[in-house]
Coordinates of C-alpha atoms and ligand atoms in Angstrom, one line a residue:
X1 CA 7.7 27.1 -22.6
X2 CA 7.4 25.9 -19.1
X3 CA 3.8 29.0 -19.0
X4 CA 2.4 26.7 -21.8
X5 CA 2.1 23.7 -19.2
X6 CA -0.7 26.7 -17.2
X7 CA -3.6 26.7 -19.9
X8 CA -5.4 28.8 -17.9
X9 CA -4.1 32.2 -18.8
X10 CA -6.0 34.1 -15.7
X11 CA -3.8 31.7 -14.1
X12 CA -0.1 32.4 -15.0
X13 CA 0.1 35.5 -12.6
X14 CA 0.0 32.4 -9.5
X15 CA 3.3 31.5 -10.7
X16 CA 5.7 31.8 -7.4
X17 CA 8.7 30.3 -5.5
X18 CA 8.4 27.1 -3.2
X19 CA 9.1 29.3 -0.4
X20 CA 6.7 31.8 -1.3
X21 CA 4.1 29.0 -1.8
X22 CA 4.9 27.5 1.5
X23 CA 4.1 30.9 3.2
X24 CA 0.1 29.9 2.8
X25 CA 1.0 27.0 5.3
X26 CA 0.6 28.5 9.0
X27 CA 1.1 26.7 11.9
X28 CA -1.7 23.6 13.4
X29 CA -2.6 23.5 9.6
X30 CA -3.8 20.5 7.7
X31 CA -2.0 20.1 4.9
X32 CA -3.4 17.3 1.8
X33 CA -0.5 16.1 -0.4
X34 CA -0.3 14.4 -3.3
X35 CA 2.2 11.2 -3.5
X36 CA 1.5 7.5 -3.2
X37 CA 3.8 5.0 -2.5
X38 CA 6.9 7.2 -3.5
X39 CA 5.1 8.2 -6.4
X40 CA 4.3 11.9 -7.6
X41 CA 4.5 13.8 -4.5
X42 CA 4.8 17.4 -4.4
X43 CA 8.6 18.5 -3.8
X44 CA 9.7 21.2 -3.7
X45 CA 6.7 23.4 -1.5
X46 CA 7.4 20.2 1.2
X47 CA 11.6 20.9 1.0
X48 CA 10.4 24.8 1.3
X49 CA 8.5 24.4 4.7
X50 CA 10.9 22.5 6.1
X51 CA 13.9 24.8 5.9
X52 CA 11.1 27.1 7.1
X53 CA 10.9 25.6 9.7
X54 CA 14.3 26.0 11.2
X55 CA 13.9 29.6 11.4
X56 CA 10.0 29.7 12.7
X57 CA 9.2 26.4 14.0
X58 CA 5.4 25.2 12.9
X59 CA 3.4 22.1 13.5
X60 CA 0.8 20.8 10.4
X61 CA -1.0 17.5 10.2
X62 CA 0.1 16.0 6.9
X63 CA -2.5 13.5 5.0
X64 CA -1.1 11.9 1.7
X65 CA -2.3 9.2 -0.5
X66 CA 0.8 7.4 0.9
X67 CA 4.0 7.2 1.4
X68 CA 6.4 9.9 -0.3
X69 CA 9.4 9.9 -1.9
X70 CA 12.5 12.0 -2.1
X71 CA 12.8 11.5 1.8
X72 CA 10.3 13.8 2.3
X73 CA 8.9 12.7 5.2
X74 CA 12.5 12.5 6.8
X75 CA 13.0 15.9 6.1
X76 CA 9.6 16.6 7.4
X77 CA 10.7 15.0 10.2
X78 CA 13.7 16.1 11.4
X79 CA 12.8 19.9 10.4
X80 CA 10.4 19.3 13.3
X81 CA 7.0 20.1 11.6
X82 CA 5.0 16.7 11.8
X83 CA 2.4 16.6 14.2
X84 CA 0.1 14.0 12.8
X85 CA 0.7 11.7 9.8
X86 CA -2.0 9.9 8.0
X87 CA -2.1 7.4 6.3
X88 CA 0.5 5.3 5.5
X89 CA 4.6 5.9 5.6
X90 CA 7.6 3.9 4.8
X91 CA 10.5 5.9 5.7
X92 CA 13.1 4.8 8.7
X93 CA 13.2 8.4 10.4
X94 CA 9.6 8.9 10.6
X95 CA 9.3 5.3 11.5
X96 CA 11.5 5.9 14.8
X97 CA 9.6 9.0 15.9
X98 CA 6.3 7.3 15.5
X99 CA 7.4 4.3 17.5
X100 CA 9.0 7.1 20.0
X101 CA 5.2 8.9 20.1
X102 CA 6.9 12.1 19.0
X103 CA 4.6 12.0 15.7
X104 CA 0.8 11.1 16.1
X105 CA 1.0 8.3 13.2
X106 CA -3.1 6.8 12.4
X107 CA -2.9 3.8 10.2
X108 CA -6.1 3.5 8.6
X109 CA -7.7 2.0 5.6
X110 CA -6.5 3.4 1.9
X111 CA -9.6 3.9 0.6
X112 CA -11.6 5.7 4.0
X113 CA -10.0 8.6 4.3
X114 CA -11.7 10.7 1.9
X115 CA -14.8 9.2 2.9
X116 CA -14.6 10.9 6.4
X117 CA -13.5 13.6 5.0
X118 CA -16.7 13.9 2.9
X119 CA -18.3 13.4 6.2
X120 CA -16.4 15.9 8.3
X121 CA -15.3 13.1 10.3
X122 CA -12.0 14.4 9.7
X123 CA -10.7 17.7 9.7
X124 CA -10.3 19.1 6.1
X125 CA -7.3 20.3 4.6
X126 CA -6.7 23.8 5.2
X127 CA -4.3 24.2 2.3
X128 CA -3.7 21.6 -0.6
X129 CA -0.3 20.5 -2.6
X130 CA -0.7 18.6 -5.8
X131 CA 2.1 17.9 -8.2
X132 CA 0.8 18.0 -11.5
X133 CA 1.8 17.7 -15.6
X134 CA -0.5 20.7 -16.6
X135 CA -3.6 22.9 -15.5
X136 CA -6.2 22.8 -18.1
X137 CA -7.9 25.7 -20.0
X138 CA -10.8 24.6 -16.8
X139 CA -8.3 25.4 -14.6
X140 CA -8.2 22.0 -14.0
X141 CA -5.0 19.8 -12.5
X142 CA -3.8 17.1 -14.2
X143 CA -1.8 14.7 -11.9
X144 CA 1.4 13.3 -12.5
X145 CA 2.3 9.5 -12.0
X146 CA 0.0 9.1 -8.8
X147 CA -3.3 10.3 -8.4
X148 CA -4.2 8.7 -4.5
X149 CA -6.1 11.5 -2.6
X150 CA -5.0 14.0 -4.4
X151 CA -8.3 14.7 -6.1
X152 CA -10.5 15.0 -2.8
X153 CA -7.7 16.8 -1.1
X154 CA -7.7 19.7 -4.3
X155 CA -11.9 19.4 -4.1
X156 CA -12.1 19.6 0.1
X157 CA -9.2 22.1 0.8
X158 CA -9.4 26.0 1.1
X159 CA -6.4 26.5 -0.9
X160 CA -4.7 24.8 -3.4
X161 CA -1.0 24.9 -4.3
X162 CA 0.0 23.2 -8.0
X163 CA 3.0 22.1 -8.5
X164 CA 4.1 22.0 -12.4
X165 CA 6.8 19.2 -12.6
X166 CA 7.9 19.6 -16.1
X167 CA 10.1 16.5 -15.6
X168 CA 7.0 14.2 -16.6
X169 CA 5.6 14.1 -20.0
X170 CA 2.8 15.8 -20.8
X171 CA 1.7 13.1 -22.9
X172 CA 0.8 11.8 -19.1
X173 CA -2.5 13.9 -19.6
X174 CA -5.1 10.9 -20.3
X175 CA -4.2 8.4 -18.0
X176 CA -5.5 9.6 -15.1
X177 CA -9.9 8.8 -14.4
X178 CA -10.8 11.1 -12.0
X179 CA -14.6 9.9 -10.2
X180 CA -15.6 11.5 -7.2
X181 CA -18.1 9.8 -5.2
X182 CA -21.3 11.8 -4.3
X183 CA -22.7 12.1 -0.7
X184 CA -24.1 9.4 1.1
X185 CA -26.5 8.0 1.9
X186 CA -28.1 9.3 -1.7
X187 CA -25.0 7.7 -3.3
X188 CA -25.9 5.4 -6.6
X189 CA -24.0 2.5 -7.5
X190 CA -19.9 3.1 -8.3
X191 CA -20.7 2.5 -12.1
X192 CA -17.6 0.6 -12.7
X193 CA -18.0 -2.7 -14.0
X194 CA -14.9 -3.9 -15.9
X195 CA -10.9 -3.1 -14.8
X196 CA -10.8 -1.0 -17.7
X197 CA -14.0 1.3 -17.5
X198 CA -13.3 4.8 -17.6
X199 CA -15.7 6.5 -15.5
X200 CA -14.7 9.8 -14.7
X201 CA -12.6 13.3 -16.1
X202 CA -8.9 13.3 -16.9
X203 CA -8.1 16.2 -14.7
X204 CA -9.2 17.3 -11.1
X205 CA -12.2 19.6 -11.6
X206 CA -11.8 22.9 -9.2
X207 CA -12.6 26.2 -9.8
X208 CA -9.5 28.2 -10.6
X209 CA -9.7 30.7 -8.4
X210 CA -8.9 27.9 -5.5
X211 CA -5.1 28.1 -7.0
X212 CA -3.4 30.5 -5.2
X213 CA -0.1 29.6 -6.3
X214 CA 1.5 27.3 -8.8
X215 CA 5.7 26.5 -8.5
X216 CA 7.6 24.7 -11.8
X217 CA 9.9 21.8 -10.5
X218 CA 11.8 19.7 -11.7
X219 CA 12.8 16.6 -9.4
X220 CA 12.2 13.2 -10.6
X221 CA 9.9 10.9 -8.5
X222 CA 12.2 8.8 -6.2
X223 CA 13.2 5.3 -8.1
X224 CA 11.6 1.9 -6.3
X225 CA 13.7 0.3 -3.7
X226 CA 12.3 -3.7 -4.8
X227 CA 14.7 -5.8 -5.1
X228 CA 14.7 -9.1 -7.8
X229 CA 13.6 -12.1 -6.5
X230 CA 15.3 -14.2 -4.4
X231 CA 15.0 -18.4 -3.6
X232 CA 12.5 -18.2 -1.0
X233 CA 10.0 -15.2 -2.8
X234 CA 10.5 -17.4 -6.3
X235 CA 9.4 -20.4 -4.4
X236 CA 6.4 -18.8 -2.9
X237 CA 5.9 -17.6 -6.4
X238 CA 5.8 -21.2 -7.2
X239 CA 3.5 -22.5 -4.9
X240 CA 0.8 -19.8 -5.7
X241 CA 1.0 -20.4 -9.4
X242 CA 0.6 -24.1 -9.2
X243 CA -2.9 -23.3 -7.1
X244 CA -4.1 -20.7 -9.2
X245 CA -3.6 -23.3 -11.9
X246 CA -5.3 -25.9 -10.2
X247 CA -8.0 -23.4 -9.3
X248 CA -8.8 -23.1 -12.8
X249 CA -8.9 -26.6 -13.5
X250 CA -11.1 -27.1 -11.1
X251 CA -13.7 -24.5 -12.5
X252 CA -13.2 -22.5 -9.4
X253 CA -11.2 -19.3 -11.7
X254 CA -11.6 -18.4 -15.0
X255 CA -8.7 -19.2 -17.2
X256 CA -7.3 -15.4 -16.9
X257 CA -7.8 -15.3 -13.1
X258 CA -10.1 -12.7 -12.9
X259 CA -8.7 -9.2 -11.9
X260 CA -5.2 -9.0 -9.5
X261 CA -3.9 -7.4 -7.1
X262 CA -1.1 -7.1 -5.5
X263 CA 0.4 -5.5 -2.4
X264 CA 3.7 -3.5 -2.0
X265 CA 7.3 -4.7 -1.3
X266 CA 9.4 -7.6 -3.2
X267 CA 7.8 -10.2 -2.0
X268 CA 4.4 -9.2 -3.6
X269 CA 6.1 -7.7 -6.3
X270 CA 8.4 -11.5 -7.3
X271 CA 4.7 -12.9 -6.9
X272 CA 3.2 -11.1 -9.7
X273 CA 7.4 -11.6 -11.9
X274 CA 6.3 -15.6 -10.8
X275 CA 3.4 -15.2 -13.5
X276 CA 5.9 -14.5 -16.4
X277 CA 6.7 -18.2 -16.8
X278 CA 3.5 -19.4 -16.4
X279 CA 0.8 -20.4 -19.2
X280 CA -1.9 -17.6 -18.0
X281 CA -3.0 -14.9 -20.3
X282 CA -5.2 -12.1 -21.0
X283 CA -4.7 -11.5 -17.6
X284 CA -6.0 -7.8 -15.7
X285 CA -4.7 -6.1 -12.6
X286 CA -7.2 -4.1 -10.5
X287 CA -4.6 -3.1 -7.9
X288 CA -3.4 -0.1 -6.3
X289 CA 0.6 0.5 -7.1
X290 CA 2.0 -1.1 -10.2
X291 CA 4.8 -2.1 -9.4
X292 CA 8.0 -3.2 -12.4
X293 CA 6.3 -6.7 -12.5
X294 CA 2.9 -4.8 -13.7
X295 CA 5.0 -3.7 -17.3
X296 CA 7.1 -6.8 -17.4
X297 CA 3.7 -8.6 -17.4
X298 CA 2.5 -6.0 -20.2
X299 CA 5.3 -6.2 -22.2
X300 CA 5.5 -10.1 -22.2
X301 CA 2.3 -10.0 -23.6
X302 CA 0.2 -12.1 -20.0
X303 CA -1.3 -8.5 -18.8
X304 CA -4.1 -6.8 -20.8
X305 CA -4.9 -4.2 -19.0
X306 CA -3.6 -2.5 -15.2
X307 CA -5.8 -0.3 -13.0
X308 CA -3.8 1.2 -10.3
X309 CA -3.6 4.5 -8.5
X310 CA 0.3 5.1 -8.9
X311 CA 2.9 4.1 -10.9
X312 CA 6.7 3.4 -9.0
X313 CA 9.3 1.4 -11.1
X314 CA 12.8 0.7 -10.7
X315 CA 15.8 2.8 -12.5
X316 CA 15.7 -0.2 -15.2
X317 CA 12.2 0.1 -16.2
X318 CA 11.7 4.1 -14.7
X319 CA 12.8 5.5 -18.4
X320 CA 11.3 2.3 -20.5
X321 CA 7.6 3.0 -19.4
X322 CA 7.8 6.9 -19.0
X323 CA 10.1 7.6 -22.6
X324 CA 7.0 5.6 -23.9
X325 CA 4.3 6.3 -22.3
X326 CA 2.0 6.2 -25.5
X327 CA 2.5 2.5 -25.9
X328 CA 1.1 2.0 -22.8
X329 CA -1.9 4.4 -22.5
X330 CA -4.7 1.9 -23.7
X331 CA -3.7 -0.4 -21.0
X332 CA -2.9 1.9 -18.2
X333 CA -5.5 4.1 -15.9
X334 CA -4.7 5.5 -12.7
X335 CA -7.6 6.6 -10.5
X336 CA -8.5 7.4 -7.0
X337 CA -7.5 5.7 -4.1
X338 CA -10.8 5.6 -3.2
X339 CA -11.6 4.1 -6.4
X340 CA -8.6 1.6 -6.6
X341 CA -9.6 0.1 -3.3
X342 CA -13.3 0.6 -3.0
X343 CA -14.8 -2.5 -1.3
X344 CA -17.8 -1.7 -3.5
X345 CA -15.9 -2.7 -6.5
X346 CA -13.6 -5.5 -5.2
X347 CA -16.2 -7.3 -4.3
X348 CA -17.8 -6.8 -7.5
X349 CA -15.0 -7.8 -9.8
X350 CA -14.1 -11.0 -8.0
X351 CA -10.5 -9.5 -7.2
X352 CA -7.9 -12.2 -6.3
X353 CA -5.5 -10.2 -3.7
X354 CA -2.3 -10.9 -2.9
X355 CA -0.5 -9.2 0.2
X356 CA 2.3 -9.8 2.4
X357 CA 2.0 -10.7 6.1
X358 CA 4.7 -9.3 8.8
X359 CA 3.6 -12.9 10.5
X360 CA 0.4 -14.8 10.6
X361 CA -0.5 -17.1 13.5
X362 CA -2.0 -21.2 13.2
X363 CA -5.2 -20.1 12.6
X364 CA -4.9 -17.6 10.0
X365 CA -4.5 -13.9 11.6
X366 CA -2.6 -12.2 10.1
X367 CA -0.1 -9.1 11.4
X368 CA 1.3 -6.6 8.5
X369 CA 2.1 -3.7 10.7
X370 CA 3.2 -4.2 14.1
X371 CA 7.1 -5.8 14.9
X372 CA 6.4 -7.6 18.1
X373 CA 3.2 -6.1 18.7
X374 CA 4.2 -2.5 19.4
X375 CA 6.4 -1.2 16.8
X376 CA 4.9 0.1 13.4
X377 CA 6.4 -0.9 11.0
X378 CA 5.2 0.5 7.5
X379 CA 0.9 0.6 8.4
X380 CA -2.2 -1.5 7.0
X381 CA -1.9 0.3 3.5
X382 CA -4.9 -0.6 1.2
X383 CA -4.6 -4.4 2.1
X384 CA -7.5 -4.6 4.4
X385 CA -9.1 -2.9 1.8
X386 CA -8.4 -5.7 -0.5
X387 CA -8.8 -8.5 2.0
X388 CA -11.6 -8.0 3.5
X389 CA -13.6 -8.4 0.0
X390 CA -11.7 -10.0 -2.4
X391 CA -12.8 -13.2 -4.3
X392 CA -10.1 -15.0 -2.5
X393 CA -7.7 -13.3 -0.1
X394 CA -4.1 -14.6 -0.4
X395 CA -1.1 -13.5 2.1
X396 CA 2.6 -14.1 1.4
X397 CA 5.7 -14.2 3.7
X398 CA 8.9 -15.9 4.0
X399 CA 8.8 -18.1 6.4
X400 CA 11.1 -16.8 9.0
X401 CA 13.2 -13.6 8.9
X402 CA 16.5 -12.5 10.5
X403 CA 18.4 -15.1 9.0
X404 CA 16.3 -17.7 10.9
X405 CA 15.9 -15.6 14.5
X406 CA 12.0 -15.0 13.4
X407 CA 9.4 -17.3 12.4
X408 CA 6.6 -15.9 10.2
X409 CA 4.2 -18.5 11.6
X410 CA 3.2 -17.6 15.3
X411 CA 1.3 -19.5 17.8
X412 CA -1.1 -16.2 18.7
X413 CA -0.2 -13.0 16.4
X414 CA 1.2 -9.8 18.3
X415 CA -1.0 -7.5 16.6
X416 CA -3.8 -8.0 14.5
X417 CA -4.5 -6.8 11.0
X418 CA -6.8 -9.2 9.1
X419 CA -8.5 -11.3 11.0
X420 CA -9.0 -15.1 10.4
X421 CA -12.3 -14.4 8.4
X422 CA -10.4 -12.3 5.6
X423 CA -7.8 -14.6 4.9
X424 CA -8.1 -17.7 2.6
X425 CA -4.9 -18.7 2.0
X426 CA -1.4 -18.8 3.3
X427 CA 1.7 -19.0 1.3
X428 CA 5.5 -19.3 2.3
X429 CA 8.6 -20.6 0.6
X430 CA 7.8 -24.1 2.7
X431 CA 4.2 -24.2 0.9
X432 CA 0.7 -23.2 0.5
X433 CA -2.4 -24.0 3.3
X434 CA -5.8 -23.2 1.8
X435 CA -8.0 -22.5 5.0
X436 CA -11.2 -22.3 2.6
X437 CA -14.1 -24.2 4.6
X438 CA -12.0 -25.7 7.3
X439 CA -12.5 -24.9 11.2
X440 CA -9.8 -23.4 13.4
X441 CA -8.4 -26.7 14.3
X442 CA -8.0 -28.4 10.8
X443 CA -6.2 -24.9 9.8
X444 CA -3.5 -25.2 12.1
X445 CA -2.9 -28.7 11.2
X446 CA -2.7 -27.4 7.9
X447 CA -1.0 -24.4 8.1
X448 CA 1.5 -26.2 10.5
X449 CA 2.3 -28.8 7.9
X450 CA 2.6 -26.7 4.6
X451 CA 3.9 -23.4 6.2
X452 CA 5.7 -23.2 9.0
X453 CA 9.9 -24.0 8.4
X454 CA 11.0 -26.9 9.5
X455 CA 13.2 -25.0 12.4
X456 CA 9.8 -23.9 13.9
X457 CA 7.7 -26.7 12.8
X458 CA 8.1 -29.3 16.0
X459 CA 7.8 -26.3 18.0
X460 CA 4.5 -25.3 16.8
X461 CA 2.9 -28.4 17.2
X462 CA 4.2 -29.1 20.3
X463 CA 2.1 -25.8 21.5
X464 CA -1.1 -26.9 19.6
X465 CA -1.2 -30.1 21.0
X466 CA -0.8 -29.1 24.1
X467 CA -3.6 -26.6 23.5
X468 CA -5.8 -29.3 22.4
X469 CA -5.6 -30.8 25.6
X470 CA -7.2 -27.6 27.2
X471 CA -9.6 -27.7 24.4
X472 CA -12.1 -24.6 22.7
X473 CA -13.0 -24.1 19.3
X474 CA -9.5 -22.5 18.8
X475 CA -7.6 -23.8 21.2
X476 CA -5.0 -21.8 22.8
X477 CA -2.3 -21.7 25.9
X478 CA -3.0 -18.0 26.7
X479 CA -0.2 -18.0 29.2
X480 CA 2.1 -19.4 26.0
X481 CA 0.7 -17.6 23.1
X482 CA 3.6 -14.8 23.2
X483 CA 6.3 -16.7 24.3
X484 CA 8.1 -16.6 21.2
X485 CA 7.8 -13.0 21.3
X486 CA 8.9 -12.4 24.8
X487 CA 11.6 -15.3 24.0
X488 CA 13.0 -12.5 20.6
X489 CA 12.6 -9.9 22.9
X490 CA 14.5 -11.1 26.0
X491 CA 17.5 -13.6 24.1
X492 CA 17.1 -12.6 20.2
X493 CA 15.7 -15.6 18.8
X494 CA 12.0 -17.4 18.5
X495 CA 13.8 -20.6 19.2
X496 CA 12.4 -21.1 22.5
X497 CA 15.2 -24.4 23.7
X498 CA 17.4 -21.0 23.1
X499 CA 15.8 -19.9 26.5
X500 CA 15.8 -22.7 28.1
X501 CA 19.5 -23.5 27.6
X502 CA 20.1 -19.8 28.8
X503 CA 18.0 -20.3 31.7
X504 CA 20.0 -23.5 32.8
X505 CA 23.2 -21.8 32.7
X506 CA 21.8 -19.0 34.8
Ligands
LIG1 N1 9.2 -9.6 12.5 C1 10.1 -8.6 12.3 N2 10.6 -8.2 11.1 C2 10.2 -8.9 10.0 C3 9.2 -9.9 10.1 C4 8.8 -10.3 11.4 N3 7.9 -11.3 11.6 N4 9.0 -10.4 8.9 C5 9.8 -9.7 8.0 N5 10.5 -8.7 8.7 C6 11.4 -7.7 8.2 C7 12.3 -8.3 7.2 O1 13.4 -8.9 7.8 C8 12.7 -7.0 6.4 O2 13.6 -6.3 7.2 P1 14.8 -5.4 6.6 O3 14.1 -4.3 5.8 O4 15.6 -4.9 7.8 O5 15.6 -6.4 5.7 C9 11.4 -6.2 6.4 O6 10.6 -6.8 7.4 C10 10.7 -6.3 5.1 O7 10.5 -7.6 4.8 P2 10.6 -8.2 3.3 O8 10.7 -9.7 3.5 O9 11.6 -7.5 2.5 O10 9.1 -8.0 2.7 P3 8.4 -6.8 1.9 O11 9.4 -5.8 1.3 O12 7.6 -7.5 0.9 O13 7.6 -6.0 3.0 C11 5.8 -5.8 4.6 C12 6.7 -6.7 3.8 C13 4.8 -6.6 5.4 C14 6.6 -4.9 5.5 C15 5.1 -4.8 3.5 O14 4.5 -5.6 2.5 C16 4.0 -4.0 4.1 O15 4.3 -2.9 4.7 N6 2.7 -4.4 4.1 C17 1.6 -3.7 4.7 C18 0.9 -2.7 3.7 C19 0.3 -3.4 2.5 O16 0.1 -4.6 2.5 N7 0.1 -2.6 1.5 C20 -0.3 -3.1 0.2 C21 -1.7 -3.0 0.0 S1 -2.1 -2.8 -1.7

């Protein structure tokens, strides 16, 4: 039963344990992965080297799609065996040793990394792991509920390692559009021109005799942590629909928006939930993870069709989209990452991108990686990717955090993600500030008045008026600009009379 999932017969005799499989891994190996955002990682090979590793410590460099699921990469990091990670994590434990220096972490653009892998700018993978539904009579692997890099990993590696997960459906086999770009700089045109083009193959072409071992599993992908929406994400969900609203009656949107996208976490995710009770319709994602909102949307009848290179859904909706996957598969494709997030086609499509802000400053940087400046916190994901070239380029936060100790709004952000070019408008649960066509100065005014929360609002202006006084085109106390910072840091709070009333009782 579970051979009929290897349609390749010359390929049956691969079949092998996950520790046998995870013998092809040697120490300072690169190792490609599949997974993306939690979403169809290999499992059991990972679990395998790991225990491996007690015995016979190794180091590899691991690349993903994105982040993995199943605590992999906390296992992976406290068996020992991370050197490098690239590029994109989410998980606590290999949070800590990244911000310790014990794991070489690089944070890098979604959609780049194949490219310099293509270009040898990167090492390639040594060895390859790919979770997949089935290997074709081609030999070829069809992914399970993420695709990410998983492709270009299986085409660039020496050796590839499937693993079957007979958990999934094969009625997954179709969803996937699998386009490989060719070399630059004799590269034509991406030909995708609509969110629901199919472009490419349903199954990751390699020749067969890459596969040198294939392992059955049977773990579920890890259920999505998002949580329902709360006041202050349902009122940013508020503000954002009223101006997408008004953006159409202005003629400045079609009536369906054009295609969406949205970022990761519940803040992005009670955005996108926000458009359930409004009047839009025939509405398209071109986004990267769909995310529960993405089949609520479907199922309500707004969304027409979702582009996205991985599925992750809660336990609720988990069995709903997966039991019926058929229902879904003519408005459902999961491609690339490379594809997903190709600037090429963003900019192309007109995509309206929505992503969440750690904290942005008065004149519209904005930080989505970096507590405080030095710790990482989860990494840029594909949101520059987004940002950078959307139609318009929409960031999201609450307006302060730690029940009040943070404000989202910053005179000077700590690190820099998106800079003030890429961002068009701001939205927290206090209001919306379009910076479209207004200088540095009129944003802050702006961003002061319909952002910040009124805890932090008198403080704010109090430091850009004073900055005024110095003058420049974006006027700064550079002595100042990280008080607020240094202020959490030293006595827990933003709040800077906090400080002073310290100080006085010093
Ligand atoms: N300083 C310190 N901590 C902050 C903070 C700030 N300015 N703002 C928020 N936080 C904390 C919150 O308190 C919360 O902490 P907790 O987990 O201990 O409760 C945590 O950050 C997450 O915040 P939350 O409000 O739940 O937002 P989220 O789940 O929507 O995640 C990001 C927000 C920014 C962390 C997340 O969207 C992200 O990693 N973005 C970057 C990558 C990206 O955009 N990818 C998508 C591209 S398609």
């Amino acid at each position: 039963m579970q051979l009929e999932r290897i349609r390749n017969i010359s390929l049956r005799d691969k079949v092998m344990s996950a520790e046998q499989a995870s013998e092809f891994i040697k120490d300072g190996m690169t190792v490609g992965m599949s997974g993306f955002t939690r979403a169809g990682e290999a499992k059991a090979v990972p679990k395998a080297l790991a225990e491996r590793c007690k015995q016979q410590p190794i180091k590899i460099n691991l690349m993903t799609g994105a982040s993995l699921g199943n605590d992999l990469d906390k296992i992976l990091t406290e068996s020992g065996s991370l050197a490098r990670r690239m590029p994109f994590q989410v998980d606590t434990t290999l949070r800590k040793a990244i911000n310790n220096g014990e794991v070489m972490f690089i944070d890098q653009h979604l959609s780049e990394m194949v490219e310099q892998l293509r270009n040898h700018q990167l090492t390639r993978p040594d060895v390859a792991i790919i979770e997949a539904v089935a290997i074709t009579e081609e030999g070829h692997i069809v992914p399970t509920t993420s695709v990410g890099n998983s492709a270009s990993f299986a085409v660039f590696a020496e050796k590839v390692i499937v693993e079957i997960n007979t958990l999934h459906s094969d009625k997954l086999e179709g969803l996937h559009d699998i386009y490989i770009p060719s070399y630059r700089p004799s590269r034509t045109p991406l030909p995708l021109e609509k969110v629901d083009d199919r472009i490419g193959c349903t199954a990751i072409p390699i020749p067969p005799e890459k596969i040198v071992g294939i392992v059955f599993t049977s773990t579920p992908d890890s259920y999505s942590t998002v949580s329902d929406p709360d006041a202050e994400t349902a009122a940013i969900a508020g503000h954002l629909v009223r101006f997408l609203k008004d953006e159409v009656a202005q003629g400045r949107l079609p009536k369906n928006l054009g295609p969406l996208q949205a970022g990761i976490g519940n803040i992005a995710n009670a955005v996108m939930m926000g458009l359930l009770d409004s009047d839009f319709e025939d509405l398209t994602m071109y986004s990267e993870v769909l995310q529960d909102s993405t089949f609520d949307l479907i199922d309500a009848g707004k969304l027409r069709f979702a582009s996205g290179c991985s599925v992750i859904l809660s336990e609720r909706m988990n069995s709903k989209v997966f039991d019926n996957i058929e229902a879904y598969q003519d408005k459902l494709v999961l491609r690339p990452q490379e594809m997903s997030n190709h600037p090429e086609i963003v900019r192309r499509l007109g995509i309206i991108a929505v992503n969440t802000a750690l904290e942005f400053d008065l004149y519209g940087n904005v930080n989505s990686t970096h507590v405080c400046g030095t710790k990482m916190m989860n990494g840029i994901g594909g949101s520059g990717d987004f940002a950078r070239n959307a139609n318009m380029s929409i960031f999201v936060t609450k307006s302060i955090a730690k029940n009040g100790a943070i404000s989202s709004v910053v005179p000077m952000v700590s690190h820099v993600d998106h800079t003030e070019h890429d961002v068009d408008i701001l939205v927290t649960d206090q209001g919306l500030a379009d910076l479209r066509g207004l200088a540095p100065r009129e944003r802050a005014v702006r961003v002061i008045q319909n952002c910040v929360h009124p805890d932090y609002r008198h403080q704010l202006m109090s430091y850009f008026e004073r900055a005024c006084v110095r003058g420049g085109h974006t006027p700064h106390l550079i002595e100042e600009a990280f008080s607020w910072h240094v202020n959490l840091e030293k006595h827990g709070t933003m709040h800077l009379e906090h400080k002073q009333s310290c100080d006085s009782q010093q």
